[in-house]
Amino acid sequence: MKLWELSVKSAGELLKKREVTAAELCDAQYERIEAVDGGVKAFLSLCPERAHEKALAAQKCIDGGEAGPLCGIPMGIKDNICTSGISTTCASKMLEHFVPPYDATVFKKLEAAGSVMLGKCNMDEFAMGGSTETSYFKKTSNPWRLDRVPGGSSGGCAAAVASGEAFFALGSDTGGSIRQPSSFCGTVGLKPTYGSVSRFGLVAFASSLDQIGPITRTVADNAAVLNAICGVDPRDSTCADVSHPDYTALLGREIKGLRVAIPKEYLGEGLDAGVRDAVLRAAKQLESLGAVCEEVSLPATDYAVPAYYLISSAEASSNLARYDGVKYGFSAEGCKTLAQLMNRTRGEGFGREVKCRIMLGTYALSAGYYDAYYKKALRVRRVIKNGFDAVFEKYDLIIGPTAPTTAYPIGSKSADPVSMYLGDIFTVPVNIAGVPALSVNCGFNGDGMPIGLQFIGPAFSEAKLLQAAYAYEQSAGFSKMPVL
Amino acid sequence: MTSFETVVGLEIHAELATRTKIFCSCTTAFGGDPNTHCCPVCTGMPGVLPVLNQRVVEYAVRAGSAMNCEIAHFSKLDRKNYFYPDLPKAYQISQYDLPLCKGGWVEISSGKRIGITRIHIEEDAGKLIHDNVARRTYVDLNRCGVPLIEIVSEPDMRSADEVHEFIEKVRTILLYAGVSDCRMEEGSIRADVNVSVRPFGQSAFGTRTEMKNINSMRAIFRAVEGEAKRQSELISAGGRVTQQTRRWDDNRGASKAMRGKEEANDYRYFPEPDIVPIRLDDARIDEIRAQLPELPDARKIRYAQLGIAPADAQIITASRTLADYFEEAARLSGNAKEAAKWIVGEMMRQLKERSLEPEAIPFPASYLAQVITLCETGRVTTANAKNLFSLLFESGEEPAALVEKHGLAALDDDDALDAAVEEAVSRNPKSVEDFLAGKEKSFGFLMGQCMRSLKGKADPAVLREKLTQRLEALK
Amino acid sequence: MADKPDIEYITRLARMELSEEEKCSLESDLGAIIGYMDVLSAIDTAGVEPMEHVLGLCNVMRSDDPAPSSARGELLGCAPREEDGFYSVPIAIDAE
Ligand SMILES: [Mg+2]
Ligand SMILES: [Zn+2]
């Protein structure tokens, strides 16, 4: 087995047993990147020298016997998570040369745990998109088939993890941006409960929906990363002051009696037959493990996508207003007046999808439309949340597909924005309700493309989600990696 | 010609006297080199988040309580979106539909209550310097994120004088509440002025105009008068007032319509997703309210019970420092009336002469109490006490030491007094004669002669007694 | 409720200069998206309060204790143009 094929857990064991050094792991990753990233194009930037230093520091901890499970493990970080002294571009021309003077809390925590950052991963511009095609810099490919999209917006992260270019990665999920690319790339992606992971240093897309989470190759690895990044942060007022359990504690416990709901709205029209079959097979698999699966209804599901696009675009229109060419980032040349500077900076610096969302959000908040669109969407938000709450009164978890399709060919879906938005139908309700959800591979379709199974739980039920996903993963066993 | 009534409503922005900014831990200290009181949060860098300063909420609630407002049990922050380079996030975090305080009032001297619509918290913006030659604007973000309260009044004022008095009253209350330094010259209190006019007797309001960000009392006063005059003349000439934002130019003494701002009003307010709501229960509100000191109106009532004239109480309570000083001096001397007399008289005269604020009084209230006691016991004559008071201002030394040093003690030496009386009588036979013939005025002259030779150090009552006895003996 | 969005007004509010071509294509996309948003009118939300924050947290605040500000160079180092410690931009003409 090659070093880059290892899970975080097994690599950590080798490090502890001194069978490999942190520097060797780091070098193996850069070799792998060198070998395959020309095709996958998962990374926007690499920082090998810095990584090498961090690996040496991690080795000291390992040698001193004080290493945690992530110490010396190489990782990728989505390029909307601020890293002090390292450019953080959000895959936008607007921030092409932006080097933040501060770290995101999650990055600080991972570095403190000894993880070694290899570089920053590609994404849709400002995390707006579901295919990583809106990146200003490059289009990332799906490691399973290079002519397919990796999903998005954390497409670079999922592709890097799936292809063995990183042991794990941190992505962000506003409407499915961790889970959908995980589904497309066959990785494990978790969107934690809103408020369980600090957003400080995550370049905001939609503040009330954004959440950072881990993308890994195994469920156990995911739990280990979540352990390292969760927790209250005095710099994020929306972070909940709750005590987090050890998320690896329930892994391996049997799930006999687990009450699982399958919303019929998640199996309806527009769902690929291959995806439906795989999800139903997964349900059977869970039943064979002792879970009780029943069909339920989440009636407001159809309203989740419009509500999501209104809320997220409204917040984005405000969050992205700060990019005006004055304080940082791109600034249009040769302007005679301030108004010109702002108008041209924003006209030239943002890509088309970002402009479209800013305009939708501006419209939804503008005089005369606020009540009909934005406020209505906030009411629908409560209806959707109530729908989940009602299901969780009777069930431990919900399962369903992560995305209605598998990864599609690059360039095939950009034309119609509404059909593009409908690809988020199963993921956005989760962000709207603020609950946690996880995508785990549940097989492959006829083209050999991975299919994602989504587990959704009530707020702060990550331990149970991971337990169920782990039980499923162990018994269903789709652990192959793409051939590159 | 119809005569018009002026109608004014104000939005007063007052800077809160917290140590740190509203959403980050940068200092609020005035001045500093440009962009040195800044961090990623107050300069709106990507990915950073605001965290609300608890003291801002406390201070706003204190201010609201002091102005008789209802304090909201549930309140939230909102974003007000607009582009300007002094606003780095391109939105101001403010409060829209659920302010911390609403529905209060402030009473002015006529007994009229000016309604307070609401008081909310928000962040200040930075400063811009425009260079018309270089055609560039320079941005200093030091003031960005300095906490403000915006006090919105009802359109209850009817003259520039009422406006002036209202602002002074609000200032006094904020100073008493200890929530703002209210230094106008540092821009820590400034106002948006809404003015309309209507014919006397008409109950409907006229169309109003707004003049933003006026930062001196004089300019506000002149802006109200100038704008009311402009509107009255416009209507008298058959014209119509248009609702608009105007800029008051205090040098020209006129307002001017601002151009190109028609979109500036679509602020697209929406709830701030990065800050969770504020919930205050009655216990918490009471706890904050308990931090309020006794306010000027309550003090005036109490001072009247001490026998202080209303006009004097007004002067004393205009400043919390002065009022606290007075109370201390009154307590230590046990003579409130004398303490008030000294403060309203000599203290105010000295402060005015030296252009000092009460905060700059160079000696403690205990010294004033000593002066009062020295007078009461006859140790220092009234005339010399005034000299002593001046010396206190100059040196700040203890009154007893000054009395000693400058020989200001009243003479209690009988022989010296007798000698002075004898001398006055023998040198002024004409006056003595006049007095004996019934001209009372001559007594005063003779008293003056005695006092002069004693260099003012005699207790006038004792001296009067001796002179009377001596003259009686001649009858 | 689907009004055709006033693209000129929205781009002015959002401060984005668009080419004519971009304006056209965004106008048609935006029209389609907003048309789709109208499905929301089908759901009855009478009596449902808008939900701004999902967790229901409140009173998350910090104490009023100062911490050092950033070194000026750290902030201005990110600026497209700086002069004498100020951010420098073309003149704001509406300030005159
Ligand atoms: Mg305001
Ligand atoms: Zn700051």
CSV table of C-alpha atoms and ligand atoms in Angstrom, one decimal, chain B residues 11 13 80 92 94-95 120 122-123 148 150 192 269, ligand 1:
chain,number,residue,atom,x,y,z
B,11,GLU,CA,-31.4,62.4,15.5
B,13,HIS,CA,-25.5,60.7,17.6
B,80,LYS,CA,-27.7,49.0,6.9
B,92,GLN,CA,-23.2,49.8,9.1
B,94,SER,CA,-27.1,49.3,13.5
B,95,GLN,CA,-30.6,48.6,14.8
B,120,HIS,CA,-30.5,52.4,19.4
B,122,GLU,CA,-24.7,51.4,16.1
B,123,GLU,CA,-21.1,51.8,14.9
B,148,LEU,CA,-22.7,55.3,19.2
B,150,GLU,CA,-28.6,57.4,18.1
B,192,ASP,CA,-29.2,65.2,12.1
B,269,TYR,CA,-31.8,46.7,6.1
D,1,MG,MG,-27.9,56.0,12.3
